[in-house]
Coordinates of C-alpha atoms in Angstrom, one line a residue:
L1 CA 27.9 21.4 3.5
K2 CA 28.1 17.4 4.9
L3 CA 25.7 18.6 7.8
E4 CA 23.2 20.3 5.4
E5 CA 23.2 17.0 3.4
E6 CA 22.6 15.2 6.7
K7 CA 19.7 17.4 7.6
I8 CA 18.1 16.9 4.3
R9 CA 18.3 13.2 4.5
A10 CA 16.8 13.3 7.9
K11 CA 14.0 15.2 6.8
E12 CA 13.4 13.0 3.6
L13 CA 11.1 9.8 4.0
S14 CA 11.4 7.0 1.3
L15 CA 8.1 5.0 1.0
K16 CA 7.7 1.8 -1.2
L17 CA 4.2 1.5 -2.6
L18 CA 2.9 -1.6 -4.9
L19 CA 0.0 -1.4 -7.2
L20 CA -1.7 -4.8 -7.4
G21 CA -4.4 -6.5 -9.2
N22 CA -5.7 -8.5 -12.0
K23 CA -4.3 -7.7 -15.6
A24 CA -5.9 -4.7 -17.4
V25 CA -7.4 -3.1 -14.6
G26 CA -5.5 0.1 -15.2
K27 CA -2.6 -0.1 -12.9
S28 CA -0.3 1.6 -15.3
S29 CA -2.5 4.1 -16.3
F30 CA -3.1 5.1 -12.5
I31 CA 0.7 5.7 -12.0
I32 CA 1.1 7.8 -15.1
R33 CA -1.8 9.8 -13.9
Y34 CA -0.8 10.4 -10.5
C35 CA 3.1 10.8 -11.5
D36 CA 2.6 13.0 -15.0
D37 CA -1.1 14.0 -14.7
R38 CA -1.7 12.6 -18.0
F39 CA -3.7 9.3 -19.6
E40 CA -2.4 7.4 -22.2
K41 CA -4.5 4.7 -24.5
N42 CA -3.6 1.6 -25.4
L43 CA -0.5 0.9 -23.0
L44 CA 1.2 -2.3 -23.2
S45 CA 0.8 -5.0 -20.4
T46 CA 3.5 -4.4 -17.7
S47 CA 5.9 -7.6 -17.8
G48 CA 7.2 -8.0 -14.4
I49 CA 7.9 -5.0 -12.2
D50 CA 8.0 -1.5 -13.3
L51 CA 9.1 1.6 -11.1
R52 CA 8.1 5.1 -11.3
N53 CA 9.4 7.7 -8.4
K54 CA 7.8 10.6 -7.2
K55 CA 8.5 13.2 -4.4
I56 CA 5.7 14.9 -2.7
Q57 CA 5.3 17.0 0.8
K58 CA 3.0 15.6 3.5
N59 CA 3.1 16.7 7.0
N60 CA 5.8 19.0 6.4
K61 CA 7.9 16.2 5.5
D62 CA 10.0 15.4 2.1
I63 CA 8.8 12.0 1.0
N64 CA 10.2 9.8 -1.9
L65 CA 7.5 7.6 -3.2
K66 CA 8.9 4.5 -5.0
I67 CA 5.8 3.2 -6.6
Y68 CA 6.3 -0.5 -8.1
D69 CA 3.8 -1.3 -11.1
T70 CA 3.3 -5.0 -11.2
A71 CA 2.1 -7.2 -13.7
G72 CA -1.3 -8.7 -13.4
Q73 CA -0.8 -11.8 -15.4
E74 CA -0.6 -15.3 -13.4
R75 CA 3.0 -16.1 -14.5
F76 CA 4.2 -12.9 -13.0
R77 CA 2.5 -13.6 -9.9
A78 CA 5.6 -15.1 -8.2
I79 CA 7.9 -12.1 -8.9
C80 CA 5.1 -9.6 -7.5
K81 CA 5.1 -11.9 -4.2
N82 CA 8.8 -11.2 -3.5
Y83 CA 8.1 -7.5 -2.9
F84 CA 5.1 -7.9 -0.2
K85 CA 7.4 -8.1 2.5
S86 CA 9.3 -5.0 1.9
A87 CA 6.1 -2.7 1.1
D88 CA 4.8 0.0 3.3
G89 CA 1.9 0.4 1.3
I90 CA -0.2 -1.5 -1.4
L91 CA -3.0 -0.2 -3.6
L92 CA -5.2 -3.1 -4.8
L93 CA -7.1 -2.1 -7.9
Y94 CA -9.9 -3.8 -9.9
A95 CA -11.8 -2.6 -12.9
I96 CA -15.5 -1.5 -12.4
D97 CA -16.4 -2.9 -15.9
D98 CA -14.9 -6.4 -15.2
L99 CA -16.4 -8.5 -12.5
D100 CA -13.7 -11.1 -12.5
T101 CA -11.1 -8.5 -11.4
F102 CA -13.6 -7.5 -8.5
K103 CA -14.0 -11.0 -7.6
A104 CA -10.1 -11.4 -7.2
I105 CA -9.9 -8.9 -4.7
K106 CA -10.2 -11.4 -2.1
E107 CA -7.8 -13.9 -3.4
W108 CA -5.3 -11.0 -3.5
I109 CA -5.5 -10.3 -0.2
Q110 CA -5.2 -13.6 0.9
S111 CA -1.8 -14.0 -1.0
I112 CA -1.2 -10.9 0.7
E113 CA -1.8 -12.2 4.1
E114 CA 0.6 -15.1 3.3
Y115 CA 3.7 -12.6 3.6
V116 CA 2.8 -9.9 5.7
D117 CA 0.3 -8.9 8.6
L118 CA -2.4 -6.6 7.2
E119 CA -2.0 -4.7 10.4
E120 CA 1.4 -3.8 9.7
I121 CA 1.0 -2.4 6.3
G122 CA -1.0 0.3 4.6
L123 CA -3.6 -1.3 2.4
I124 CA -6.5 0.3 0.3
V125 CA -8.7 -1.0 -2.6
V126 CA -9.8 1.2 -5.5
G127 CA -12.2 0.2 -8.2
N128 CA -10.9 2.1 -11.4
K129 CA -12.8 3.0 -14.4
C130 CA -15.9 4.7 -12.7
D131 CA -15.8 6.7 -15.9
V132 CA -17.3 3.9 -18.1
P133 CA -21.3 4.3 -19.0
E134 CA -23.9 2.9 -16.5
D135 CA -24.8 0.0 -18.8
K136 CA -21.0 -1.3 -19.2
K137 CA -20.6 -1.3 -15.1
Q138 CA -20.4 -5.0 -13.6
V139 CA -19.8 -4.0 -9.9
N140 CA -22.5 -1.9 -8.2
N141 CA -22.7 0.0 -5.0
L142 CA -24.4 -2.8 -3.1
M143 CA -21.7 -5.2 -4.2
R144 CA -19.0 -2.8 -3.3
E145 CA -20.3 -2.2 0.0
E146 CA -20.6 -5.7 0.8
L147 CA -17.0 -6.5 -0.1
E148 CA -15.9 -3.3 2.2
K149 CA -17.8 -4.9 5.1
E150 CA -16.3 -8.4 4.4
I151 CA -12.6 -7.2 4.1
K152 CA -13.0 -4.4 6.6
C153 CA -11.5 -1.6 4.4
K154 CA -13.0 1.3 2.5
I155 CA -13.2 1.1 -1.5
L156 CA -12.8 4.3 -3.3
E157 CA -14.0 4.5 -6.9
A158 CA -11.7 6.2 -9.0
S159 CA -11.0 6.9 -12.8
A160 CA -7.3 7.3 -14.5
K161 CA -8.9 8.4 -17.6
D162 CA -10.9 11.2 -16.1
S163 CA -8.6 11.9 -13.2
I164 CA -11.1 11.0 -10.3
N165 CA -10.0 10.3 -6.9
V166 CA -6.5 9.3 -8.3
N167 CA -4.5 11.6 -6.1
E168 CA -6.9 10.8 -3.2
S169 CA -6.4 7.3 -3.4
F170 CA -2.7 7.9 -2.8
E171 CA -3.4 10.1 0.1
M172 CA -5.5 7.5 1.8
L173 CA -3.0 5.1 1.3
L174 CA -0.3 7.5 2.8
D175 CA -2.7 8.2 5.6
K176 CA -3.0 4.3 6.3
I177 CA 0.7 3.9 6.3
Y178 CA 1.2 6.8 8.9
E179 CA -1.5 5.4 10.9
V180 CA 0.2 2.0 11.0
R181 CA 3.6 3.7 12.1
S182 CA 2.2 5.7 14.6
R183 CA 0.5 2.5 16.1
E184 CA 3.7 0.7 16.1
T185 CA 5.5 3.8 17.6
F186 CA 3.2 3.8 20.4
N187 CA 3.3 0.0 21.2
D188 CA 7.1 0.4 21.0
N189 CA 6.9 3.0 23.6
L190 CA 4.5 1.3 25.8
R191 CA 6.8 -2.0 25.9
N192 CA 10.0 0.2 26.6
T193 CA 7.9 1.8 29.4
Q194 CA 6.4 -1.4 31.0
M195 CA 10.1 -3.1 31.0
L196 CA 11.3 0.2 32.7
N197 CA 8.7 0.1 35.3
N198 CA 9.1 -3.7 35.7
P199 CA 12.5 -4.6 35.2
S200 CA 12.4 -8.0 36.9
K201 CA 9.8 -9.2 34.4
S202 CA 12.5 -8.8 31.8
D203 CA 15.1 -10.6 34.1
K204 CA 13.0 -13.6 34.3
K205 CA 13.0 -14.0 30.7
R206 CA 16.8 -14.3 30.7
P207 CA 18.6 -17.5 31.2
N208 CA 19.8 -18.4 34.5
C209 CA 23.7 -18.3 33.3
C210 CA 23.2 -14.5 32.5
L211 CA 21.8 -13.9 36.1
K212 CA 24.9 -15.5 37.8
K213 CA 27.5 -13.2 39.2
K214 CA 30.8 -13.9 37.5

């Protein structure tokens, strides 16, 4: 029984995901749609951090997702930043019907960069509320494409209300995390191979006292 439990744990992978963005962009609705496949109106604003769990399968591996819903209000930003370093992936939201939330995306990315290297974390940007009428949209395709070029990240438009591209957003984020981890594994293997092929180089980095014979 103990051996079977160890096999199960070895097969499982736990990932920590953060949803970031200004208040009222629909982060809580986005998570509820993804985890429970339902939409709730008139949700109260998140205070601090809320946690939801979801188990999925990807690449024949069981994955336990810990999804953190963060508050968008300025007074809670310091709390959110404490979670940046330990996150495996970040889903950054803006609302298509709110230009200020779109403009804030670059500020959010700058805040993230203060704590983590963007090359070492999965990050995607999502424009929520694509279901709103055309005359209510404040972010058009040209604006989105220009931001994509500037931040070098594809932006997916979605709707928690109408269940459009919600699952796809999380799938894209998981793919980014796998891409980062594959690159890190490749680099680690490359460094190990270089050290094996050039042991003298690693010796040169050691202090002289370590090289002296006792």
